[in-house]
Short mmCIF file of C-alpha atoms in Angstrom, two decimals:
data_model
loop_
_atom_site.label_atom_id
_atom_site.label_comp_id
_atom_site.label_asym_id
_atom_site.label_seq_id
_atom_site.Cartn_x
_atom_site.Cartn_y
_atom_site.Cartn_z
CA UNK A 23 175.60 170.39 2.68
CA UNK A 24 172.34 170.35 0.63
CA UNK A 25 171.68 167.36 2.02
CA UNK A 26 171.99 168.18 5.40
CA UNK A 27 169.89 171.07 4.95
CA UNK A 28 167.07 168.69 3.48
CA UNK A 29 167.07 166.50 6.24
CA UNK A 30 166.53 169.28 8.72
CA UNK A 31 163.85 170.96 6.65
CA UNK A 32 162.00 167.50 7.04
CA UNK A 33 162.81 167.26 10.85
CA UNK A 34 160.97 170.48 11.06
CA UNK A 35 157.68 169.76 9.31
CA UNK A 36 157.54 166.97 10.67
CA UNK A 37 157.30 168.22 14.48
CA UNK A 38 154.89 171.19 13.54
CA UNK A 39 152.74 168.33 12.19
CA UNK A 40 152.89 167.05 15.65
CA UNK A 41 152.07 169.93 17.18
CA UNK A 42 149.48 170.44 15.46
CA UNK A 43 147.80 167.25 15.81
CA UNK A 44 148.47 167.16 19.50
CA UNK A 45 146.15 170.99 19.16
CA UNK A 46 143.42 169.60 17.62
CA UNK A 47 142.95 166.79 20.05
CA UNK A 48 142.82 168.88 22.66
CA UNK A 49 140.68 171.02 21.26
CA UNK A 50 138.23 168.32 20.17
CA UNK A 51 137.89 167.12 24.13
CA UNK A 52 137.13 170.51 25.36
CA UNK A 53 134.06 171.02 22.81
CA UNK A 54 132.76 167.40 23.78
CA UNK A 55 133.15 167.73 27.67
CA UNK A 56 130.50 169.33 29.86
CA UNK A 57 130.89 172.00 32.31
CA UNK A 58 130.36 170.82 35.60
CA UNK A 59 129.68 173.98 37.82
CA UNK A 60 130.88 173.94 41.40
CA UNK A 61 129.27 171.54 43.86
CA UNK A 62 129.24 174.98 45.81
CA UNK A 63 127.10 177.00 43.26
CA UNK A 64 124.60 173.99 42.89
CA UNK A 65 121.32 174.86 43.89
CA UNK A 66 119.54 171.94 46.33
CA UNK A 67 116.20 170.53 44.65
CA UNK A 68 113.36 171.09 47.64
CA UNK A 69 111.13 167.85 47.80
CA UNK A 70 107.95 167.50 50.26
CA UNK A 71 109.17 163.35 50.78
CA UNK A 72 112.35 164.39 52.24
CA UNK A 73 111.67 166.54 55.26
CA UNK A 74 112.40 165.76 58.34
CA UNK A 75 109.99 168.07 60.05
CA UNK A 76 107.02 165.81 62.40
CA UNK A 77 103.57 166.41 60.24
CA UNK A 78 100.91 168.23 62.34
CA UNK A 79 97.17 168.52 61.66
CA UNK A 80 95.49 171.86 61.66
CA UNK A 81 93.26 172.65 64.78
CA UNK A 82 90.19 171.55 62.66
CA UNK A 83 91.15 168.37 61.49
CA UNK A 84 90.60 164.81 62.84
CA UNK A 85 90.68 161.20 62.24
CA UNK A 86 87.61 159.76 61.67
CA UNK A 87 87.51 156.02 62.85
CA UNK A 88 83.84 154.87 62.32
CA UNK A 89 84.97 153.67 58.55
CA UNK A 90 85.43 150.23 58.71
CA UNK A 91 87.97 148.58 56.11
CA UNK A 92 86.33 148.40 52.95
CA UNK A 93 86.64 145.06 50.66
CA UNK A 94 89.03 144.87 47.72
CA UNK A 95 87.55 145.83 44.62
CA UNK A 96 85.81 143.91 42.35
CA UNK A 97 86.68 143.97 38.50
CA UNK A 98 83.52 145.78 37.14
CA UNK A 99 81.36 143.54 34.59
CA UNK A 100 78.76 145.15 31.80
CA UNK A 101 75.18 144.40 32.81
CA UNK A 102 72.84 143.46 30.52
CA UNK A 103 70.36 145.93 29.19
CA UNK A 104 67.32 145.68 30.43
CA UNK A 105 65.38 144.56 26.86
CA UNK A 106 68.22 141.61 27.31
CA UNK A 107 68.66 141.79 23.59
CA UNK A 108 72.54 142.25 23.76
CA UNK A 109 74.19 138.74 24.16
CA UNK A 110 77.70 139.12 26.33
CA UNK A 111 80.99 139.63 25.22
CA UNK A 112 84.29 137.74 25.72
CA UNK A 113 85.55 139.93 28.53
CA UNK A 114 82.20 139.12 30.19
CA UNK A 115 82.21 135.45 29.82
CA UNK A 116 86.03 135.69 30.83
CA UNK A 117 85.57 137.61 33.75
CA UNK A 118 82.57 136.00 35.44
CA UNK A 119 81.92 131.94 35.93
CA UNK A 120 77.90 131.98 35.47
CA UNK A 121 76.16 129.46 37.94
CA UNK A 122 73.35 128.17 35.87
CA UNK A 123 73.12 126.16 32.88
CA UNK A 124 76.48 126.66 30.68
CA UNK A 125 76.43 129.24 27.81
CA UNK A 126 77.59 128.82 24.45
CA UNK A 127 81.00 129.28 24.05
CA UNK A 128 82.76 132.65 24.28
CA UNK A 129 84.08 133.99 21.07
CA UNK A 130 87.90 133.18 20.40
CA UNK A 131 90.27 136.50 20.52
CA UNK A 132 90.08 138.50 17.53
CA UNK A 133 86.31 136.78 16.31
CA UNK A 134 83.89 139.72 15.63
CA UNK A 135 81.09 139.64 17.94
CA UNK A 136 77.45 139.96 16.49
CA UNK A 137 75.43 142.36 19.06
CA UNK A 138 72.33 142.90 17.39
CA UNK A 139 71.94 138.91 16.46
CA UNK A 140 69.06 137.42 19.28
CA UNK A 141 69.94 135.39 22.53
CA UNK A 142 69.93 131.97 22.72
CA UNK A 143 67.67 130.22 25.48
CA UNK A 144 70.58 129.39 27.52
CA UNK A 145 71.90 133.03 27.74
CA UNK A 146 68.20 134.44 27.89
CA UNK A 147 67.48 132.15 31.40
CA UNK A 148 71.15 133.33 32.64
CA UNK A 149 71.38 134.83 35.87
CA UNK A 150 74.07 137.35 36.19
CA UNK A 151 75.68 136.78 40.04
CA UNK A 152 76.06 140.74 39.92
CA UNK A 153 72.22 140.77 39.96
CA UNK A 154 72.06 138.02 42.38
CA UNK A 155 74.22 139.73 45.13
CA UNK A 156 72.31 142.87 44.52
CA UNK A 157 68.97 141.13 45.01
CA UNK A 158 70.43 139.72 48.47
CA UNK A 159 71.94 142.74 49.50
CA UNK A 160 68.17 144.35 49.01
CA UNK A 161 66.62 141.36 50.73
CA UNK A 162 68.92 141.62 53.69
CA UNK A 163 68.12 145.57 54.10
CA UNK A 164 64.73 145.00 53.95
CA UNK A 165 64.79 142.50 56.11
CA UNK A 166 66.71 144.45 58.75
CA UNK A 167 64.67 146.96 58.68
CA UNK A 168 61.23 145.22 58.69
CA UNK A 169 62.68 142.98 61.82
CA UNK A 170 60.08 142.44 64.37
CA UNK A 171 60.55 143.73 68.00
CA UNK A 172 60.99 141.65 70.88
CA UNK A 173 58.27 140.68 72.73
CA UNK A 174 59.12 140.98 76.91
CA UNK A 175 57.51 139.02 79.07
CA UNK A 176 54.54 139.40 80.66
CA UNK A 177 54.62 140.40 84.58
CA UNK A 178 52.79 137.26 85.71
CA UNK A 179 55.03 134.97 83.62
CA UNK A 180 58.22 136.34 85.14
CA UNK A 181 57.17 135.66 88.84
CA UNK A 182 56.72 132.21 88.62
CA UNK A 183 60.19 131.76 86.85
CA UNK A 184 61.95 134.28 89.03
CA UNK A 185 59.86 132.74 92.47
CA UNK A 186 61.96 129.46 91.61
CA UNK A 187 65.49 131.12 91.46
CA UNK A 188 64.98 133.38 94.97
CA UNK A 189 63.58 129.98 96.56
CA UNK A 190 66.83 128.17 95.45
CA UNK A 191 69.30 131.34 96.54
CA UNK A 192 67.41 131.58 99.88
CA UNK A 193 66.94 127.90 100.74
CA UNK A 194 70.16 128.05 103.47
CA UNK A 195 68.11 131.19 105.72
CA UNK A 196 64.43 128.95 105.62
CA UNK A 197 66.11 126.19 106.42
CA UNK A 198 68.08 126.83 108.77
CA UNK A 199 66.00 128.92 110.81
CA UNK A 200 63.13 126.07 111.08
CA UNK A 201 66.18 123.75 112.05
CA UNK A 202 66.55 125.56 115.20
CA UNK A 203 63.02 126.48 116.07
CA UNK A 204 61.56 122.87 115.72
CA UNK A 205 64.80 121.12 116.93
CA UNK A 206 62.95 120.53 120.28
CA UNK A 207 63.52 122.48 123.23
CA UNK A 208 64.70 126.30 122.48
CA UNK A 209 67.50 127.19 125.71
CA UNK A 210 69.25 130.89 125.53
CA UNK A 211 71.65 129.23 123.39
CA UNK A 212 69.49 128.22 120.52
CA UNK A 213 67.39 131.39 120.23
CA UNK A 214 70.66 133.42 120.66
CA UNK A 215 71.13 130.99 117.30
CA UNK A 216 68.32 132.19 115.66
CA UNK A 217 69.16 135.93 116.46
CA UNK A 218 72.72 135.39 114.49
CA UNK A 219 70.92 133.39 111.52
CA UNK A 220 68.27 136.69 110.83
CA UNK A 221 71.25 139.57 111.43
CA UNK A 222 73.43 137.24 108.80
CA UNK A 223 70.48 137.53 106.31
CA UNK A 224 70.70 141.65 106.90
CA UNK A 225 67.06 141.69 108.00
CA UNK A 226 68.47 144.50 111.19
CA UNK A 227 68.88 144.66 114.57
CA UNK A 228 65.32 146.06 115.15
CA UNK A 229 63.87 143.44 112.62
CA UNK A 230 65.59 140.58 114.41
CA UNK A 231 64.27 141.83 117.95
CA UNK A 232 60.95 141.86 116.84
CA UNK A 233 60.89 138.42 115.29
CA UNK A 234 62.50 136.35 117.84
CA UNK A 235 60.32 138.65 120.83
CA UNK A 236 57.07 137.18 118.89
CA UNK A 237 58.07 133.70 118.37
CA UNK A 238 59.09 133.26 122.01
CA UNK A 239 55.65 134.40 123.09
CA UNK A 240 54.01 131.97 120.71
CA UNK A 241 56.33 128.99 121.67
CA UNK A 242 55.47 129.59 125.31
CA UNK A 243 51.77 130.19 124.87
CA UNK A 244 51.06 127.46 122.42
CA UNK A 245 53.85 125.20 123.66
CA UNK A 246 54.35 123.75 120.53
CA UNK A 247 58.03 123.27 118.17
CA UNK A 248 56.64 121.22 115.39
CA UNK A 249 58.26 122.03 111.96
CA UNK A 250 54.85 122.87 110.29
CA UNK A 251 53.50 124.93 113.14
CA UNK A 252 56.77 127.30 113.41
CA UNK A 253 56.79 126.99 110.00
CA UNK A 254 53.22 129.19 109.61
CA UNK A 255 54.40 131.20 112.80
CA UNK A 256 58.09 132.25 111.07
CA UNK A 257 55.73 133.01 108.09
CA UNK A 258 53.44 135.08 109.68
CA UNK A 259 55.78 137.37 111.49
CA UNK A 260 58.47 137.37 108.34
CA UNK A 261 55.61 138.79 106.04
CA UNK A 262 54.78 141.38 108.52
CA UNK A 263 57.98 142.63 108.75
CA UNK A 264 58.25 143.01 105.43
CA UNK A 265 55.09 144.79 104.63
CA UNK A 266 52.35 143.32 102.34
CA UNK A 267 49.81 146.17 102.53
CA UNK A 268 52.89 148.98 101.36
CA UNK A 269 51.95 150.82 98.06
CA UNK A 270 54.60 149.21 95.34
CA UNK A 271 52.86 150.56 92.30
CA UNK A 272 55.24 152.70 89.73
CA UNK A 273 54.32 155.70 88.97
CA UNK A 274 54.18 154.87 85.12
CA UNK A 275 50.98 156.31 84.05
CA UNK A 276 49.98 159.71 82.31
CA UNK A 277 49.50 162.44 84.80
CA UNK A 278 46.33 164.70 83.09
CA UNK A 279 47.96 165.57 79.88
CA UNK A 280 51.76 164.69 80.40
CA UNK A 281 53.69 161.74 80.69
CA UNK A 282 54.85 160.41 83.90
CA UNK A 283 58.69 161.07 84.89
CA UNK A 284 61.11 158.31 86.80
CA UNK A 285 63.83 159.33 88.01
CA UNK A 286 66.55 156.27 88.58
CA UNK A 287 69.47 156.55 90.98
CA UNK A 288 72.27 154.59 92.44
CA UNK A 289 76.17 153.75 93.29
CA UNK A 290 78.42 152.44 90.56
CA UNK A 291 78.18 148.72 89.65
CA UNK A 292 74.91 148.42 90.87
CA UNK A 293 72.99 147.52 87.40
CA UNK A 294 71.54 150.65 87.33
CA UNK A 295 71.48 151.40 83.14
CA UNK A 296 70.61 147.59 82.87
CA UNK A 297 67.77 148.08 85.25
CA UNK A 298 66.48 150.87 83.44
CA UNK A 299 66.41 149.12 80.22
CA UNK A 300 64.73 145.93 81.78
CA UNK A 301 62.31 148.44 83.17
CA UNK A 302 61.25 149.89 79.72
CA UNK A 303 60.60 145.81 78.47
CA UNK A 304 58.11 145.94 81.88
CA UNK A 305 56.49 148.61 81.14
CA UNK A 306 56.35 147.87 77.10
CA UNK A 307 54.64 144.81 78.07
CA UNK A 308 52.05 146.84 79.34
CA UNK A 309 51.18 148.52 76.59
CA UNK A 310 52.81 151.71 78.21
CA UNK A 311 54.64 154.44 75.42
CA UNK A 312 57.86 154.80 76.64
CA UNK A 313 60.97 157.10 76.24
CA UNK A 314 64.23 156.91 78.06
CA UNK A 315 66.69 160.09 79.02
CA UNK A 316 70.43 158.70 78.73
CA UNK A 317 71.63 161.68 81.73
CA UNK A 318 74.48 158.99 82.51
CA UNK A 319 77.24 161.02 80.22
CA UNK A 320 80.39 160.47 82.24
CA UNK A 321 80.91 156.69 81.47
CA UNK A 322 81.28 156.49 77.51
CA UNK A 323 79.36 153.49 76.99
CA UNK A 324 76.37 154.45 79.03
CA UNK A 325 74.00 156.25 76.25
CA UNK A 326 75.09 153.73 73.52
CA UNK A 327 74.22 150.60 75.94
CA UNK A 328 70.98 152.63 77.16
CA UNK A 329 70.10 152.69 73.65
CA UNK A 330 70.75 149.69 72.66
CA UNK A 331 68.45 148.14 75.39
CA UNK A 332 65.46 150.57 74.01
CA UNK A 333 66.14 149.60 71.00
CA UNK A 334 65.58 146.14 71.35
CA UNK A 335 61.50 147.41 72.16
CA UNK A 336 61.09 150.25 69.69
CA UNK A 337 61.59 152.80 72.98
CA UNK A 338 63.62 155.70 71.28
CA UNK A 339 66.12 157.44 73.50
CA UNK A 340 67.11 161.03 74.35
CA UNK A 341 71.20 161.19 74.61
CA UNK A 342 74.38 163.53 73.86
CA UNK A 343 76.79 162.59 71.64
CA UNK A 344 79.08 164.73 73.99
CA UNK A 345 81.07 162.86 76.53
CA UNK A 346 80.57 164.76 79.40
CA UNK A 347 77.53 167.01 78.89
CA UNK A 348 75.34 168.80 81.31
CA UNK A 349 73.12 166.05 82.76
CA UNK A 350 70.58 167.44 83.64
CA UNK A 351 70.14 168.94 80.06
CA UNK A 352 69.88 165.63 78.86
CA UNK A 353 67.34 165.34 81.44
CA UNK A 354 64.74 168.08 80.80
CA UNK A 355 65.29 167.21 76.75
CA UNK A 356 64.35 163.63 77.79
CA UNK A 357 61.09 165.28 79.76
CA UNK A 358 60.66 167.57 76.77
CA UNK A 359 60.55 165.37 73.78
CA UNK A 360 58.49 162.98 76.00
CA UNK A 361 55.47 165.63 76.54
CA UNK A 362 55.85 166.59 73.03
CA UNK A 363 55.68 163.12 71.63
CA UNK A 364 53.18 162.56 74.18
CA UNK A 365 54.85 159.27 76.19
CA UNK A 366 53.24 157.66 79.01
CA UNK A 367 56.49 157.84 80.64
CA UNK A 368 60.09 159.65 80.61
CA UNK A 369 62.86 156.60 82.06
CA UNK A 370 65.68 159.32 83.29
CA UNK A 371 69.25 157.35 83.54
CA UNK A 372 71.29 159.35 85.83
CA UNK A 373 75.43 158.31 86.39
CA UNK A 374 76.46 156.53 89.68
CA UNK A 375 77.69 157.94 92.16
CA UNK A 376 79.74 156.71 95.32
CA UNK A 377 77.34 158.08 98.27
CA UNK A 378 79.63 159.45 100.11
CA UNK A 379 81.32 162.11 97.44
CA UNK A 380 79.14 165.54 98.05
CA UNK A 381 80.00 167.33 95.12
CA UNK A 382 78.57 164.28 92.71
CA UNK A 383 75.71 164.12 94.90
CA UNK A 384 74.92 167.92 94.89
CA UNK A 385 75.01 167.97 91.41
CA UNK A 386 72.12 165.00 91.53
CA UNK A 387 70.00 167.38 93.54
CA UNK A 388 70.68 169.17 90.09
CA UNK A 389 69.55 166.99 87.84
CA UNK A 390 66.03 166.51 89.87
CA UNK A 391 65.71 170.68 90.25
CA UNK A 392 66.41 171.12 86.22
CA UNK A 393 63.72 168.33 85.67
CA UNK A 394 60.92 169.72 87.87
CA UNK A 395 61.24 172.98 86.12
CA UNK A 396 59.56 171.18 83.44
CA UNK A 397 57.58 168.42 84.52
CA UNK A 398 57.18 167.02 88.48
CA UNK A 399 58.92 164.02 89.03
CA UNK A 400 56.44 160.74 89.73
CA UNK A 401 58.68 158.28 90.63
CA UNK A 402 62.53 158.27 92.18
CA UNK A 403 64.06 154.94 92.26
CA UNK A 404 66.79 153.80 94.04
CA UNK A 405 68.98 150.92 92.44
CA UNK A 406 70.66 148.76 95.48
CA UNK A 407 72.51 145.93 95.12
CA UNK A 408 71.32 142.96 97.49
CA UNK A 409 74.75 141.67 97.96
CA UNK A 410 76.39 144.78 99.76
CA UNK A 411 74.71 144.78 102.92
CA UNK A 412 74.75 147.11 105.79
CA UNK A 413 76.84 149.32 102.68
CA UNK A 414 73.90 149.25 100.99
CA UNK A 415 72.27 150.79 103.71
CA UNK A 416 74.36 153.44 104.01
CA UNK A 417 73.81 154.25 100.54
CA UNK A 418 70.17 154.16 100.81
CA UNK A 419 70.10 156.79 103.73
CA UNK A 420 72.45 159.39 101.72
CA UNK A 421 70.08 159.18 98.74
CA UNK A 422 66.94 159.48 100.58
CA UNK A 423 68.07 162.56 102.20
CA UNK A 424 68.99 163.91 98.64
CA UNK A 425 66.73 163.51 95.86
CA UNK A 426 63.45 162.00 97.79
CA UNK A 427 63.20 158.67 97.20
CA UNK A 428 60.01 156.39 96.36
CA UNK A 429 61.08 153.71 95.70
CA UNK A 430 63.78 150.34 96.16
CA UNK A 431 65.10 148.30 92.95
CA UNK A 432 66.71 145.12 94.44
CA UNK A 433 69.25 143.73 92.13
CA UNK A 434 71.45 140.20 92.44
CA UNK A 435 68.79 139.33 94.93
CA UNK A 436 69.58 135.75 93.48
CA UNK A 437 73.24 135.94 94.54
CA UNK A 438 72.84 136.36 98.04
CA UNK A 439 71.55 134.27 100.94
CA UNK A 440 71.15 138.08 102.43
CA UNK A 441 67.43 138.24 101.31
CA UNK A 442 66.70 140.51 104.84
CA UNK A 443 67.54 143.75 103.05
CA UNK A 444 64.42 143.89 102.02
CA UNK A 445 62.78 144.84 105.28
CA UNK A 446 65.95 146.69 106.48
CA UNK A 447 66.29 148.87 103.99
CA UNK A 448 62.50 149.49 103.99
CA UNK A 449 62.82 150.37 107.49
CA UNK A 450 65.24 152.62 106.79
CA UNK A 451 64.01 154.99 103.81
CA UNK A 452 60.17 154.29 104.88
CA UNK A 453 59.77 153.17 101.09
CA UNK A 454 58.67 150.09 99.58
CA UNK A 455 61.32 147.41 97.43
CA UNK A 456 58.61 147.84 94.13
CA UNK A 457 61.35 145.46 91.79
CA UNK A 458 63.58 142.89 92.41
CA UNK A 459 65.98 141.93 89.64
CA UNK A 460 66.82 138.07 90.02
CA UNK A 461 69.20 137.19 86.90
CA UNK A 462 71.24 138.74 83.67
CA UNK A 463 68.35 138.13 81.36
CA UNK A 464 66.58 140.80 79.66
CA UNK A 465 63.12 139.46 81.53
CA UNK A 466 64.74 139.11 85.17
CA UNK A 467 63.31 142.28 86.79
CA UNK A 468 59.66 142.01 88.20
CA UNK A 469 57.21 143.57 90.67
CA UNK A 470 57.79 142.59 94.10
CA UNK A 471 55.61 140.40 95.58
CA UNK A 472 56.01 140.17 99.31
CA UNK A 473 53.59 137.08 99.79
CA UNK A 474 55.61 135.16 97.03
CA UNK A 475 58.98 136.32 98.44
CA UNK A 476 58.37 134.89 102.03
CA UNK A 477 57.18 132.18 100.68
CA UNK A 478 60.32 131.30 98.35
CA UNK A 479 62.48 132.09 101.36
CA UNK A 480 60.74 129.26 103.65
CA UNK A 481 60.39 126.60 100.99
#
């Protein structure tokens, strides 16, 4: 019975000792374990990357795209001091291949580097490509900025050039006009020929009349077709018709003490900016001060092309930065800064126009009544376009009636066999042709010269 008694007693302990161990194990887990709170208290972390929210500049702010991309950087290299007493380290010699005679050696990693001990010849003569790109850099500036001005060409030296390209464009109209006059005898049909070959070459209905009345007289008088006697005659009555004693001097001259003011006008796509610009190399040439107004703002490029062509002659130019700005602002500050800096002449860009839109022309009328508040207007030139014919016309009649005109600018004349607008639109607006533009060069405008121009169309 004492046995039994024993053996329970060690039953006993020996479960509490279980129990107790199993206790302490579970205890020992719950101190090493973290609390994890719920996902539900758990406060989100706000970060600026993860929005998804479009950015959006304030009012004030905007990109700036005039930077161009700048190069990669260059690992930066000591310079030597100026008394070139310091002799170059190992980074130095590491970093940068020198292009003259080789150095002594670099010292090895670790090998203290005398400073104070003297160069040797070698490193004293050694050119350091830092300085080098500096001293070209320098060069280049100064050489950009010291660059000499282009020199237009003189007045007499364009017409002999230009003379050559309006004989060659109007070789077809000479031609075949002395075809059909010295072809024998002239029946209805062959002057009725000659009538269709002067309307093709836009010289007008009245023009044409005139010239084929004359020539009939002269035939029948004289009685004689010969090519070099119809020749003179078609000459004769050609340069009358298009008016050798008419006044085509610019008004480009100092007026007492102001400058002189031109006004240029025209339709789109005529060459009108380009004309101005050639027209500032003319007058350059002639030793004339000159200042343009860039009162084109509507088409972006306008000023900036304007001002490049002045450029190119050391003529400054008066613009707005503004797309779109008033004109004829830019216009009187053109006249303004030209009396101030006391020009020989304002050049006044205006925009083209189509003709036939009122409002754009009204607001041309503008530009000329802003101006004349401050200086009178000398000169108002009308750019046409030789090519466009009896349009061209039209265009010349709509811009007489509205700003005055003094003055025809023939451009393209080269391009066409239509050489007859000359004396049609002269008939038309009473005003001279005073320039003729004959090529894409920065020299192809010159004065007109009736004499030469009859001549190049007959040869």
């Amino acid at each position: 019975m004492d046995q039994l008694w024993e053996i329970l007693a060690v039953v006993v302990v020996a479960l509490l000792a279980g129990v107790a161990g199993v206790v302490g194990l579970v205890r020992g887990r719950s101190r090493k374990a973290p609390k994890v709170p719920p996902k539900t208290e758990q406060t989100p972390i706000e970060r600026p990357v993860a929005k998804k929210t479009q950015y959006k500049p304030s009012s004030g702010m905007r990109i700036d795209t005039s930077k161009t991309a700048e190069p990669a950087p260059v690992k930066k290299q000591a310079r030597k001091p100026e008394n070139a007493t310091q002799a170059p380290t190992a980074t130095d010699t590491a970093d940068v291949a020198e292009p003259t005679e080789p150095a002594e050696a670099a010292p090895a990693t670790g090998e203290t580097v005398d400073e104070d001990r003297p160069l040797t010849e070698a490193e004293a003569t050694q050119t350091n490509p830092f300085d080098v790109e500096a001293d070209e850099e320098a060069a280049s500036s100064t050489a950009a900025e010291t660059r000499e001005l282009e020199k237009p060409e003189s007045a007499r030296g364009r017409m002999v050039r230009l003379r050559e390209r309006l004989s060659r464009s109007n070789t077809a109209l000479g031609k075949g006009l002395l075809g059909l006059l010295s072809g024998g005898t002239l029946d209805d049909e062959a002057w009725e020929d000659v009538e269709d070959t002067l309307l093709r070459a836009d010289l007008g209905v009245e023009a044409t009349t005139e010239i084929v009345g004359n020539l009939k007289k002269r035939i029948s008088v004289h009685g004689a077709t010969d090519e070099e006697t119809v020749s003179q005659w078609l000459h004769e009555e050609l340069l009358a018709q298009v008016g050798p004693d008419m006044d085509r001097r610019i008004a480009a001259s100092r007026v007492g003490d102001r400058p002189a003011v031109v006004l240029v006008v025209g339709v789109n796509g005529t060459g009108k900016t380009t004309t101005v610009g050639k027209l500032a190399r003319v007058l350059v040439a002639e030793d004339k001060d000159v200042i343009l107004g860039a009162a084109d703002t509507f088409r972006a490029a306008a000023a900036d092309q304007l001002e490049t062509w002045g450029g190119r002659v050391g003529v400054p130019t008066v613009r707005s930065d503004k797309e779109g700005a008033d004109p004829a602002a830019v216009a009187f500050d053109a006249v303004k800064a030209g009396q101030e800096g006391e020009c020989d002449v304002v050049l006044i860009d205006t925009a083209g126009r189509l003709h036939n839109k009122v409002g754009l022309m009204d607001e041309l009328t503008k530009v000329k009544r802003v101006v004349e508040k401050r200086s009178p207007i000398d000169e108002v030139l009308l750019v046409l376009d030789a090519t466009t014919g009896q349009n061209g016309m039209r265009q010349a009649e709509v811009f007489g009636q509205a700003v005055d005109v003094t003055g025809v600018v023939l451009t393209k004349l080269d391009g066409t066999a239509k050489g007859g607008i000359v004396v049609n639109v002269q008939r038309a607006l009473g005003v001279p042709v005073k320039l003729v533009g004959l090529g894409e060069g920065p020299d192809d405008l010159a004065p007109f010269d009736p004499e030469a121009y009859v001549n190049a169309v007959l040869d």
